Coordinates of C-alpha atoms in Angstrom, one line a residue:
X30 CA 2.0 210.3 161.6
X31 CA 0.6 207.0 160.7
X32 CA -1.4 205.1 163.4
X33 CA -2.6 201.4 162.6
X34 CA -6.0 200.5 163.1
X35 CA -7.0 199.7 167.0
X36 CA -9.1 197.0 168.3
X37 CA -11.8 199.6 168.7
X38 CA -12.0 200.6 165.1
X39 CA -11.9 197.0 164.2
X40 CA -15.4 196.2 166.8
X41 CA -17.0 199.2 165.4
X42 CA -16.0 198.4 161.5
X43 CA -17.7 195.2 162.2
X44 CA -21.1 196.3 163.9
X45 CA -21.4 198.6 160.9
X46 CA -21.0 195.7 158.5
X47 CA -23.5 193.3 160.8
X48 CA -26.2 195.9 160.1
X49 CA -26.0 196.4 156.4
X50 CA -26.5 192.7 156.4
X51 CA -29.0 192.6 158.8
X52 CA -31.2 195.6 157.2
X53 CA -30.6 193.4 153.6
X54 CA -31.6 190.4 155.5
X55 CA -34.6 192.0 156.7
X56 CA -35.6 193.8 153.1
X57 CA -35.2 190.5 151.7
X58 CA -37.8 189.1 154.3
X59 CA -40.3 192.1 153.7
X60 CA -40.1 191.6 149.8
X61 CA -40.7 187.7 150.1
X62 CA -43.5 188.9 152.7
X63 CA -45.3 190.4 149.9
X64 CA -44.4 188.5 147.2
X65 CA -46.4 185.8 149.4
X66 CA -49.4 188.1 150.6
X67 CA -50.0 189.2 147.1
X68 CA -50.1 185.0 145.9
X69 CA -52.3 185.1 149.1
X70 CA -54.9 187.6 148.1
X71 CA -54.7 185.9 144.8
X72 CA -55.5 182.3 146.3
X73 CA -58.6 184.1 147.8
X74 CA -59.7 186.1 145.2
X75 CA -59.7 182.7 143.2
X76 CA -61.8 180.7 146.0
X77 CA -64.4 183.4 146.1
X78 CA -64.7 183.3 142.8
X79 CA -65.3 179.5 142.2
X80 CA -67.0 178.9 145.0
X81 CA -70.3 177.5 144.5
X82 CA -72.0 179.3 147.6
X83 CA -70.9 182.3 149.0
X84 CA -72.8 184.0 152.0
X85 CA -74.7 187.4 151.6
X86 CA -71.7 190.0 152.9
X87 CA -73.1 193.1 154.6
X88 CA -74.0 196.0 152.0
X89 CA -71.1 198.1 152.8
X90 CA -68.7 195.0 153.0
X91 CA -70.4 193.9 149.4
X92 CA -69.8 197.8 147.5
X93 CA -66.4 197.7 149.1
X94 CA -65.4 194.2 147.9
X95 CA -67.1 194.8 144.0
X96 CA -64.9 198.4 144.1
X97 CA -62.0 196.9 145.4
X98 CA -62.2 194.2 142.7
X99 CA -61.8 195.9 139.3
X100 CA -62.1 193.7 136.1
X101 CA -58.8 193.2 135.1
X102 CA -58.1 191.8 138.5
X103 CA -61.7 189.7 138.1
X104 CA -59.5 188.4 135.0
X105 CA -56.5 187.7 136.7
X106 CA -57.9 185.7 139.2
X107 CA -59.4 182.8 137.6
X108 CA -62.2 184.1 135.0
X109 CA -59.7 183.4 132.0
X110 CA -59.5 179.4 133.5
X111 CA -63.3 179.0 133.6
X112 CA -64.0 180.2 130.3
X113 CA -61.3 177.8 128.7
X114 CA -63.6 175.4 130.7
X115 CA -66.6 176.4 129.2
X116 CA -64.9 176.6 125.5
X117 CA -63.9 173.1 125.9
X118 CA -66.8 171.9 127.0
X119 CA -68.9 173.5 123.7
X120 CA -66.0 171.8 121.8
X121 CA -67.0 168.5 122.8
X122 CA -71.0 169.3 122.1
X123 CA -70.7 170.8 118.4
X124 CA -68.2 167.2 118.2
X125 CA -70.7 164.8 119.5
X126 CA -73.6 166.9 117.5
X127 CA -71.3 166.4 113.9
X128 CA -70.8 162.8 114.6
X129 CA -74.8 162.2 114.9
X130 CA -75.4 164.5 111.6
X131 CA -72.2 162.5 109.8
X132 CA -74.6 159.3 111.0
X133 CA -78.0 160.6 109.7
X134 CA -76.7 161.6 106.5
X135 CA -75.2 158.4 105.5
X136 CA -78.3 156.6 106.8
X137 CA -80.3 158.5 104.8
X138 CA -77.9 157.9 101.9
X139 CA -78.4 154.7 102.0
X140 CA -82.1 154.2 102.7
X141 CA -82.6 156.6 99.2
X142 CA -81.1 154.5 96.6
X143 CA -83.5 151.5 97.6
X144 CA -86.6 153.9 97.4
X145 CA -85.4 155.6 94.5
X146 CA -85.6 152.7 92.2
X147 CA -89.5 151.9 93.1
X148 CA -90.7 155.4 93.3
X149 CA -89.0 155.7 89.4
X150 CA -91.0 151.9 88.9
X151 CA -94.4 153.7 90.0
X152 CA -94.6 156.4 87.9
X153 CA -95.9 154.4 85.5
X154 CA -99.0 153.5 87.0
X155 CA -100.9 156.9 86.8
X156 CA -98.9 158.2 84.0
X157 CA -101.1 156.1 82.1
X158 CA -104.5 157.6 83.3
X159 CA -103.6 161.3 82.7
X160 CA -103.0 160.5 79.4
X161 CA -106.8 158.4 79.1
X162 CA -108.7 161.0 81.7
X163 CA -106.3 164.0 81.6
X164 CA -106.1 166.0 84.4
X165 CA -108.2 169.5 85.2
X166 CA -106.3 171.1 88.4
X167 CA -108.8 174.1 87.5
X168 CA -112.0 172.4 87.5
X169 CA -114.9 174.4 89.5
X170 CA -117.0 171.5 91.9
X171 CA -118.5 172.4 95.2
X172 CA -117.1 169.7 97.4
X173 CA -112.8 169.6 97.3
X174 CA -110.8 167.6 99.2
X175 CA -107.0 168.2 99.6
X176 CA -104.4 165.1 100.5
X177 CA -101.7 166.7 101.6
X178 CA -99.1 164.3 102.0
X179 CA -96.1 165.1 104.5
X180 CA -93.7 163.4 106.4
X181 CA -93.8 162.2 110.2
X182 CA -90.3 162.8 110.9
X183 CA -88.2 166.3 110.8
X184 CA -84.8 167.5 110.1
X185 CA -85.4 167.8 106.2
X186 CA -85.2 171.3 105.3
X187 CA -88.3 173.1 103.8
X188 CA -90.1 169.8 102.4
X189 CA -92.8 169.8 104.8
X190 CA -93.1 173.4 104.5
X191 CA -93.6 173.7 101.4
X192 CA -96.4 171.0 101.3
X193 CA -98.5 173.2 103.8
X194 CA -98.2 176.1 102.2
X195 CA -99.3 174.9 98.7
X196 CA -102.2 173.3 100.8
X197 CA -103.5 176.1 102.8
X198 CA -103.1 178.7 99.1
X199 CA -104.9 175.7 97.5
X200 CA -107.2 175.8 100.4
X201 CA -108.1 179.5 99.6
X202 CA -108.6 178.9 96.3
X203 CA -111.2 176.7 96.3
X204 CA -113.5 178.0 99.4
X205 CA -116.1 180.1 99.2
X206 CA -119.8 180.6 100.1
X207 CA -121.5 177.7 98.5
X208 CA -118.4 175.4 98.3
X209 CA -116.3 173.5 101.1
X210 CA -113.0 172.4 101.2
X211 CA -112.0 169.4 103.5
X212 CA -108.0 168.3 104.5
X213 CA -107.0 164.8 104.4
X214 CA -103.3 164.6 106.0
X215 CA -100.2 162.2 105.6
X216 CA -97.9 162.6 107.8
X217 CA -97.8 163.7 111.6
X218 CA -95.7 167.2 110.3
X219 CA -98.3 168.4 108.3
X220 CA -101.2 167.9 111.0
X221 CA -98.6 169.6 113.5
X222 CA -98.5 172.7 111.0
X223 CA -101.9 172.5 109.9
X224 CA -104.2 172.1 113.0
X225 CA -103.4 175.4 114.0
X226 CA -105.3 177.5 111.9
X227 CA -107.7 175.0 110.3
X228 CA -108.4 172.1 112.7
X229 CA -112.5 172.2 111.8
X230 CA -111.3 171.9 108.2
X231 CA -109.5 168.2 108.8
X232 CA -111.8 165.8 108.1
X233 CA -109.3 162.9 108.2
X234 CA -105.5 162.7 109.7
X235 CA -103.0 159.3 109.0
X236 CA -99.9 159.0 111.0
X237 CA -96.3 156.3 110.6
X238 CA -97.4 156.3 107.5
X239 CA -93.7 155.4 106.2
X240 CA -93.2 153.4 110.3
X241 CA -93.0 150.2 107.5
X242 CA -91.4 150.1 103.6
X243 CA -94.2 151.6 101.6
X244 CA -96.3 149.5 99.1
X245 CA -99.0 149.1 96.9
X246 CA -101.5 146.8 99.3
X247 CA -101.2 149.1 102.4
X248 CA -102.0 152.5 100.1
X249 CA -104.5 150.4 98.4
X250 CA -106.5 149.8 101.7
X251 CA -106.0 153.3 102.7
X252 CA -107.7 154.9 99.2
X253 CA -110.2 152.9 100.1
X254 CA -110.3 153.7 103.6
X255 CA -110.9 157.8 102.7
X256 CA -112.9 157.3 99.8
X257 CA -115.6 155.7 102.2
X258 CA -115.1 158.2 104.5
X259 CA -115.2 161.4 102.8
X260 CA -117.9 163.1 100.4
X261 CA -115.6 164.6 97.7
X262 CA -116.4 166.1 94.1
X263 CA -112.7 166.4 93.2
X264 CA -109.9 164.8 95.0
X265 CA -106.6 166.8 94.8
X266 CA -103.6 165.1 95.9
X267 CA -100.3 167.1 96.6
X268 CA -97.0 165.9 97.2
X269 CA -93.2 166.7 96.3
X270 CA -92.2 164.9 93.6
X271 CA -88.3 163.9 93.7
X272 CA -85.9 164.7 90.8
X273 CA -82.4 165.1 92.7
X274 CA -80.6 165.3 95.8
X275 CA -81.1 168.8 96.1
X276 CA -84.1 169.8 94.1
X277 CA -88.0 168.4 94.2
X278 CA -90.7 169.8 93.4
X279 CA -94.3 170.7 94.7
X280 CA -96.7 168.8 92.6
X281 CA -100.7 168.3 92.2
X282 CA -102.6 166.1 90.9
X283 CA -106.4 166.1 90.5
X284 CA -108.7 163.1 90.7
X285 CA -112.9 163.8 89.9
X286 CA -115.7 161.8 90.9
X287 CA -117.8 159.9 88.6
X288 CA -120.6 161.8 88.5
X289 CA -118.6 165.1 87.4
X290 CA -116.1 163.0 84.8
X291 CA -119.4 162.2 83.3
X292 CA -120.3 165.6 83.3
X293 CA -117.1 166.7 81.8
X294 CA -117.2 164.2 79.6
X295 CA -120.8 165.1 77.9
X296 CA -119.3 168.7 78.1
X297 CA -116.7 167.7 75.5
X298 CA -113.7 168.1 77.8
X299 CA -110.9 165.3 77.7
X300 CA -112.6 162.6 79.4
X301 CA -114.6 162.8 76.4
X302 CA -112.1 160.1 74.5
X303 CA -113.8 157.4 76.8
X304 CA -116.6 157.3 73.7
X305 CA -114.3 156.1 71.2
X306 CA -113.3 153.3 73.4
X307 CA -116.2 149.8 73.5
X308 CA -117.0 149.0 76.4
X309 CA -116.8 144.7 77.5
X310 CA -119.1 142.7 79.8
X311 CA -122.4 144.9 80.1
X312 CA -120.7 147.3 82.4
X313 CA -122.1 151.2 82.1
X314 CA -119.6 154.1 81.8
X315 CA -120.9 155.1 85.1
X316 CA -119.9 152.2 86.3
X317 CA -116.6 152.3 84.5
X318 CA -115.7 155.7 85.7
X319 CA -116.4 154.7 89.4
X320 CA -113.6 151.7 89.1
X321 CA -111.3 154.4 87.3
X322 CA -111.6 157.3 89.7
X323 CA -110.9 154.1 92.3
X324 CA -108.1 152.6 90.9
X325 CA -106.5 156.3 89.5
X326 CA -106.5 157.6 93.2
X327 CA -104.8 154.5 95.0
X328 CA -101.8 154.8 92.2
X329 CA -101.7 158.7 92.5
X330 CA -101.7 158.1 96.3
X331 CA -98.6 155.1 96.0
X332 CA -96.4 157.1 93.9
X333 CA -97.4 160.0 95.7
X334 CA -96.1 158.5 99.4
X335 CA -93.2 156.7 97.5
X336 CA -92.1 160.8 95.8
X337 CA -92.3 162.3 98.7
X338 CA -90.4 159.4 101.0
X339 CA -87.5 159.9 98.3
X340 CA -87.7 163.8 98.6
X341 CA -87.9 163.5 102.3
X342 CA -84.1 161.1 102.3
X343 CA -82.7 163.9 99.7
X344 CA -83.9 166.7 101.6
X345 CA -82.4 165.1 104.6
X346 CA -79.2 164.6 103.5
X347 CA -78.8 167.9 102.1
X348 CA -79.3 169.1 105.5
X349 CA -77.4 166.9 107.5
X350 CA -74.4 167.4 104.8
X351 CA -75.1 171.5 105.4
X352 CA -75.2 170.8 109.3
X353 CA -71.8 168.9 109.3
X354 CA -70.3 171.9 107.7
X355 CA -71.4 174.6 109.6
X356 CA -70.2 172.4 113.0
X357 CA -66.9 172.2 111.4
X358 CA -66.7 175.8 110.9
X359 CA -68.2 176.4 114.5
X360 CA -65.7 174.0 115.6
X361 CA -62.6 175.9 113.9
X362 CA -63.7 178.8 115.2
X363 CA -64.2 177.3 119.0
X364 CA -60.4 175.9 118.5
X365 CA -58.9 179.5 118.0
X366 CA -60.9 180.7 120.8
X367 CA -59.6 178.5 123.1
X368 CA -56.2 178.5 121.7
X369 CA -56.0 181.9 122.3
X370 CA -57.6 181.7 126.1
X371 CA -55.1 179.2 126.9
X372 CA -52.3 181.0 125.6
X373 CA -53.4 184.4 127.2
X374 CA -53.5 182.5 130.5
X375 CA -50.2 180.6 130.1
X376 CA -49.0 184.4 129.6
X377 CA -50.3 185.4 132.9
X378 CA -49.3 182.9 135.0
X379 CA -45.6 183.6 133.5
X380 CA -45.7 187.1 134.2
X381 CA -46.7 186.3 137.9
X382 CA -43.7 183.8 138.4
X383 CA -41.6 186.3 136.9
X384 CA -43.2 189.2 139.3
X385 CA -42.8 187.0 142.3
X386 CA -38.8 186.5 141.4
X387 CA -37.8 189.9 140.6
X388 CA -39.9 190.5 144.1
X389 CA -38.0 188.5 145.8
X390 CA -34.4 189.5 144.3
X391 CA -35.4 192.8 145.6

């Protein structure tokens, strides 16, 4: 028989219905509970990492904390945001740094096409000489003297380099037990390369050589300057002459006293074509050998600073132009780096939100 439903089963229909909804109400509680503790620990995790000064913890405190603390988590709480810091940071160096080697190349650029023109104008002034005196790079003498002539500022590639190298094998070549072999530098680069193996062979050093536009009167006074100064038999002058942008090359050029031109010359060598020449005003070929050798060295010495300057500029903007390229590449490279940091970060900060929701759905 069919019985309708009493006030009692109505109460206790109810209290079953108040509890379901207070056990979800209290699941829902204990999921957003978490969801919050585990934001919490991250928060922390994230202060002790970025913080600046953190206080020795007690040993077994400090191997708990580093084994609870396993790398992925490390990464998770803030290691990825630091190192997009760091990326960006380079980004704006290897920037700054391509701007300043952009600037030096087209400084350099423009400073070449000025001394280009006079160094081609003062290769006519020895030229002339070699074809009178000739020139005898092997010639045996006792007393040599080497001129190497470098540059006083860096950042040109291998010019400098090369210049000491030819020096110091030049150097070897003409030593020995009865002869000597005295420096004469150019150029603070060479001095800084050369004084550390063969200071007590520098006789005499010039520096800011090229501080002012080279020209003939100040090389003139500074021949003169070293021949006073140093006792030389054969006076061999090395620089890098200029023929491109890209390309020079190491060059010597050998300059002999009086006393042994005359010597060659009554040996039959080349210097021996000064007989066929008549010689004006009652002055001796002694004499006239001694104004040569003078004269010869001060424009071997001019065209010699005004080569080298001109290889220096093309050297230099070789190796600017190869310094901007390798900061762009650096630079492209630095961009996907931190393209993909970023990315991989943005990707873990979704997955969190999406962690914390589904957490808190239940």
């Amino acid at each position: 028989m069919f019985r309708g439903r009493t006030q009692k089963d109505r109460e206790s229909e109810k209290g079953k219905k108040t509890k379901a909804f207070d056990c979800e109400r209290s699941e829902g509680k204990s999921g957003e509970a978490t969801a919050m503790a585990m934001a919490a620990l991250r928060r922390e995790g994230r202060r002790l990492l970025l913080s600046p000064t953190v206080s020795n913890p007690a040993p077994a405190a400090a191997a708990a904390q580093s084994s609870a603390i396993s790398p992925p988590e490390m990464t998770l709480l803030g290691v990825r945001s630091i190192s997009t810091q760091v990326v960006r940071n380079r980004m704006k160096s290897v920037k700054n740094i391509q701007k300043i080697t952009k600037a030096m190349k087209m400084v350099a650029a423009s400073k070449l096409r000025a001394v280009q023109t006079r160094t081609e104008n003062s290769r006519g002034l020895w030229q002339p000489f070699t074809a009178l005196l000739g020139d005898a790079p092997s010639v045996d003498v006792k007393k040599n003297v080497i001129v190497a002539i470098t540059s006083d500022k860096g950042l040109c590639g291998g010019i400098n380099s090369t210049s000491v190298k030819v020096s110091r094998a030049l150097h070897k070549l003409t030593s020995g037990p009865e002869k000597e072999s005295k420096y004469v530098i150019l150029g603070e680069k060479g001095k800084v390369q050369l004084v550390r193996d063969s200071r007590k062979n520098i006789e005499m050093t010039v520096t800011e050589l090229q501080k002012n536009p080279i020209n003939y009167t100040q090389i003139a006074v500074l021949a003169d300057d070293i021949l006073k100064n140093v006792e030389y038999d054969a006076l061999r002058v090395i620089f890098n002459k200029f023929h491109s942008v890209i390309s020079f090359k190491p060059t010597m050029v050998t300059i002999l006293s009086p006393e042994v031109a005359e010597k060659e010359s009554e040996a039959g060598g080349k210097i021996g074509d000064l007989d066929s020449y008549e010689i004006e005003g009652g002055e001796t070929k002694s004499e006239i050998l001694q104004n040569l050798a003078e004269f010869q060295f001060s424009c071997v010495l001019y065209n010699g600073a005004l080569e080298n300057a001109c290889s220096e500029l093309g050297a230099r903007m070789s190796a600017m132009d190869s310094s901007s390229r390798n900061a762009g590449d650096m630079l492209d490279r630095l961009t996907l780096t931190y393209n993909r940091t970023r990315q991989a970060s943005i990707t873990t900060e979704l997955i969190e939100i999406i962690s914390g929701a589904s957490a808190l759905e239940g």
